[in-house]
Coordinates of C-alpha atoms in Angstrom, one line a residue:
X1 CA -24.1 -7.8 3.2
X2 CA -21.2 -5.6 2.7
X3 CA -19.1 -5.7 -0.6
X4 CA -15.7 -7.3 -0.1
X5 CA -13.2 -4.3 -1.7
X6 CA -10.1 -5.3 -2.8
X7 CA -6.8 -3.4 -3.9
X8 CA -6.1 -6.3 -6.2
X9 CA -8.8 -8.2 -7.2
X10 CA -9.2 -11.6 -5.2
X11 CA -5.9 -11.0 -3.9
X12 CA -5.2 -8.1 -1.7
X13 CA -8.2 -7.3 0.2
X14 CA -8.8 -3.7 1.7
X15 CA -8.9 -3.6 5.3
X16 CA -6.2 -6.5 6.4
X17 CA -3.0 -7.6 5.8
X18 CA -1.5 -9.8 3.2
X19 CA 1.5 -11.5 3.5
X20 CA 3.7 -12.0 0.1
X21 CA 6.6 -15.0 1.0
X22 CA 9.5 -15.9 -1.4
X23 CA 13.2 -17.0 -0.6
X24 CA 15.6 -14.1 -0.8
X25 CA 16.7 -12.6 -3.5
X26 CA 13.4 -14.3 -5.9
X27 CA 12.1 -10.7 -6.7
X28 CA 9.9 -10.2 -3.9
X29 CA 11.0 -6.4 -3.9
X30 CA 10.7 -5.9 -7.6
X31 CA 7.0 -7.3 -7.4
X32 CA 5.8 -4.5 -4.6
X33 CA 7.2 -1.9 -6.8
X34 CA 5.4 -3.4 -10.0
X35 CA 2.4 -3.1 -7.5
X36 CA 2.6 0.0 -6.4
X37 CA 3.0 1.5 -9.9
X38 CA 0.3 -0.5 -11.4
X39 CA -2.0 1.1 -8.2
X40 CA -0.8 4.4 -9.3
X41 CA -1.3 3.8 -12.9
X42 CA -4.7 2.1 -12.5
X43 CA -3.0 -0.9 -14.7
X44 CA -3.6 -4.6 -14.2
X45 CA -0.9 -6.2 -11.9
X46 CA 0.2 -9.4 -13.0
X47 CA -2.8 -9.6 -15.4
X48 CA -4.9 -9.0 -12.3
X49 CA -7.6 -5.7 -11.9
X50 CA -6.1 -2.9 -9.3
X51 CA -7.8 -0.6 -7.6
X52 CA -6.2 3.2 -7.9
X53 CA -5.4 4.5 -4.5
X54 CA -1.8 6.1 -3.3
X55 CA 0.6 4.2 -1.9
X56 CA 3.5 4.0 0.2
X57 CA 6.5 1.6 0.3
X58 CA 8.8 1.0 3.5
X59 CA 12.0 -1.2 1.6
X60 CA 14.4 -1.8 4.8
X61 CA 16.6 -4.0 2.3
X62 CA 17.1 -1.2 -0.5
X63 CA 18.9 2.1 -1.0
X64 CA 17.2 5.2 -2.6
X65 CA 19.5 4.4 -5.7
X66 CA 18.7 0.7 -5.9
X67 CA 15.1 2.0 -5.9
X68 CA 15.4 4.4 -8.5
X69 CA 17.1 1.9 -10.9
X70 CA 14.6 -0.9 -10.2
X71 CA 11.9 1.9 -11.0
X72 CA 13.4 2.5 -14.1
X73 CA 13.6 -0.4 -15.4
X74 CA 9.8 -1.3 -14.3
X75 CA 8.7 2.3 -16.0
X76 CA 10.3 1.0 -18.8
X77 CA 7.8 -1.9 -19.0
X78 CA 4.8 -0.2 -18.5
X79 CA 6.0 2.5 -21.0
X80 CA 5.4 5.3 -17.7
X81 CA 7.3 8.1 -16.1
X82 CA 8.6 9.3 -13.0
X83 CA 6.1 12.1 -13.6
X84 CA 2.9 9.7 -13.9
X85 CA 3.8 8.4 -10.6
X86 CA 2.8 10.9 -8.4
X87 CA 0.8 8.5 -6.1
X88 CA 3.8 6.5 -4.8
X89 CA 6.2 7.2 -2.6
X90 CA 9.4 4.7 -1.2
X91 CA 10.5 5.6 2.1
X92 CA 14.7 3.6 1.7
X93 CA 15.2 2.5 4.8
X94 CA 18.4 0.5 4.5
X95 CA 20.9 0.8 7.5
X96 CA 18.3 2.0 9.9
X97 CA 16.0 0.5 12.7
X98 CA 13.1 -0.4 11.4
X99 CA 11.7 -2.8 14.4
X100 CA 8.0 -1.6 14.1
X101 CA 7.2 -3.8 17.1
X102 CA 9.4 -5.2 19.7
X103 CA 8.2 -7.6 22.8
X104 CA 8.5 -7.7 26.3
X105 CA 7.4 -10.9 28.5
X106 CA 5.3 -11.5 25.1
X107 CA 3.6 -8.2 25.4
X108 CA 3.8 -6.0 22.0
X109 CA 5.1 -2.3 22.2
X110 CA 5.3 -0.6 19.1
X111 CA 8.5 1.7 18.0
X112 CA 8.9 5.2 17.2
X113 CA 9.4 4.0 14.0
X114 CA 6.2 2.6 14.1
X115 CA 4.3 5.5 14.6
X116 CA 6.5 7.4 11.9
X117 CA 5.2 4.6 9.4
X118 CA 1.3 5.4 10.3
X119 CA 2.1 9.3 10.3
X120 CA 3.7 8.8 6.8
X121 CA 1.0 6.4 5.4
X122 CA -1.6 8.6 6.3
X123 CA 0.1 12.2 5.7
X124 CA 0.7 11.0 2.3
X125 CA -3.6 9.7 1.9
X126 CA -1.8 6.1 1.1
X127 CA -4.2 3.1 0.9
X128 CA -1.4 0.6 0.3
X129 CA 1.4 0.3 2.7
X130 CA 4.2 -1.8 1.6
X131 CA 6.6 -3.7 4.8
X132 CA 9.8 -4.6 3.0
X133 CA 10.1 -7.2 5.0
X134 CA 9.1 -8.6 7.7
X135 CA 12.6 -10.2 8.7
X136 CA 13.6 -6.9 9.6
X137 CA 10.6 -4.9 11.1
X138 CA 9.4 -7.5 13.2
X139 CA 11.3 -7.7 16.5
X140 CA 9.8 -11.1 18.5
X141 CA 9.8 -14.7 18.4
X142 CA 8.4 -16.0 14.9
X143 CA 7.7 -19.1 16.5
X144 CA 5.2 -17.7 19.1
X145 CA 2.0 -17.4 17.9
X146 CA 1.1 -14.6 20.2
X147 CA 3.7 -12.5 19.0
X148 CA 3.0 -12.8 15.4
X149 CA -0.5 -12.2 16.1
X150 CA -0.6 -9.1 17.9
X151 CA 2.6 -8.0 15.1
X152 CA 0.1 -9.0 12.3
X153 CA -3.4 -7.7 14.2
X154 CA -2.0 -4.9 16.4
X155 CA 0.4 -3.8 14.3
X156 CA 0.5 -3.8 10.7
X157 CA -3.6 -4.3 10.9
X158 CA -4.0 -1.5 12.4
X159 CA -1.9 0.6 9.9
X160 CA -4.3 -1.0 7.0
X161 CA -7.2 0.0 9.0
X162 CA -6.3 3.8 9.5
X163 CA -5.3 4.2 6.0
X164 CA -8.5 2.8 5.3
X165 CA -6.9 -0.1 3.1
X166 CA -4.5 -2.5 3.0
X167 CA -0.6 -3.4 4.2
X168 CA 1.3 -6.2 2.2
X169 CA 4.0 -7.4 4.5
X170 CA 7.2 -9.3 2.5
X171 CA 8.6 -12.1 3.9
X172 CA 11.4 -14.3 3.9
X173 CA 10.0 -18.5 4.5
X174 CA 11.9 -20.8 7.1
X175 CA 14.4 -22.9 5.7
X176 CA 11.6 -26.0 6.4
X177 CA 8.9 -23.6 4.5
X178 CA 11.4 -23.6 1.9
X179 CA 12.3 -28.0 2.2
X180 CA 8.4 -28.1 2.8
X181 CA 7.2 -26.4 -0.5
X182 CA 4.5 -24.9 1.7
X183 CA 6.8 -21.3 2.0
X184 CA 6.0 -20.8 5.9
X185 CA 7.8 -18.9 8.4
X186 CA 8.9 -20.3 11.6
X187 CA 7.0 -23.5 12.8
X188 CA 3.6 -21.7 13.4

């Protein structure tokens, strides 16, 4: 029986997609970056074991300088430098398109943008791909289960499969995942 493999330990498993929910604004951002540098750093992530690999970070809601200032201040922390991070890259993506998959008659098409986010993943010999978020890459119906299924399998689990390793997709929980407690997203 194969070993389970895991970028963080009991957490983020290789091979899949992992979906990180919080309310806007909570820190959800901040936390991918933390990630990413702890993968490049080989440095426990919230007290948790990583796994060294490259990774690549798609933040739709944040500017190259709001990126730079957040890494800053999270270099500060980990007493790094923009030099020791040679294995991450951000990819700023706010005002653009960033609809990875879009639906027609609840059949899945993936963007252009799409395929630039595999060809960038892989180019770079990422094994973590960061969605920042799903609120804004994901063009269907949340509340069809068909259409977050193929966005979660066909999508973003095939980018985690290519790159031989794993996506972690932020996202924003409904406002009765957020009454609930439970954090969900739509009402599937």
């Amino acid at each position: 029986i194969p070993e389970r493999r895991w970028v963080v330990a009991n957490w983020v498993p290789w091979g899949t997609v992992t979906g990180l929910y919080g309310d806007g604004g909570l820190g959800k951002s901040l936390l991918v970056q933390q990630l990413m540098t702890c993968t490049a750093l080989g440095k426990p992530w919230l007290g948790i074991p990583t796994t060294a690999v490259k990774s690549i970070g798609f933040f739709c809601e944040d500017s190259d300088e709001e990126l730079h200032r957040r890494q800053a201040d999270i270099n500060r922390f980990y007493g790094c430098t923009f030099a020791e991070l040679s294995n991450i890259r951000w990819v700023p993506r706010l005002g653009y398109d960033n609809l990875l998959m879009h639906f027609d008659s609840g059949s899945g098409k993936t963007t252009p943008f799409y395929e630039q986010v595999l060809f960038e993943a892989k180019d770079f010999g990422a094994q973590l791909c960061i969605i920042d978020t799903v609120a804004d890459t994901f063009g269907g119906n949340e509340n069809s289960r068909t259409e977050v299924r193929q966005f979660i399998s066909t999508a973003l689990g095939r980018i985690a499969l290519e790159i031989d390793g794993a996506v972690v997709a932020c996202a924003h929980p409904s406002r009765a995942g957020l009454a609930s407690g439970e954090g969900d997203s739509g009402s599937t």
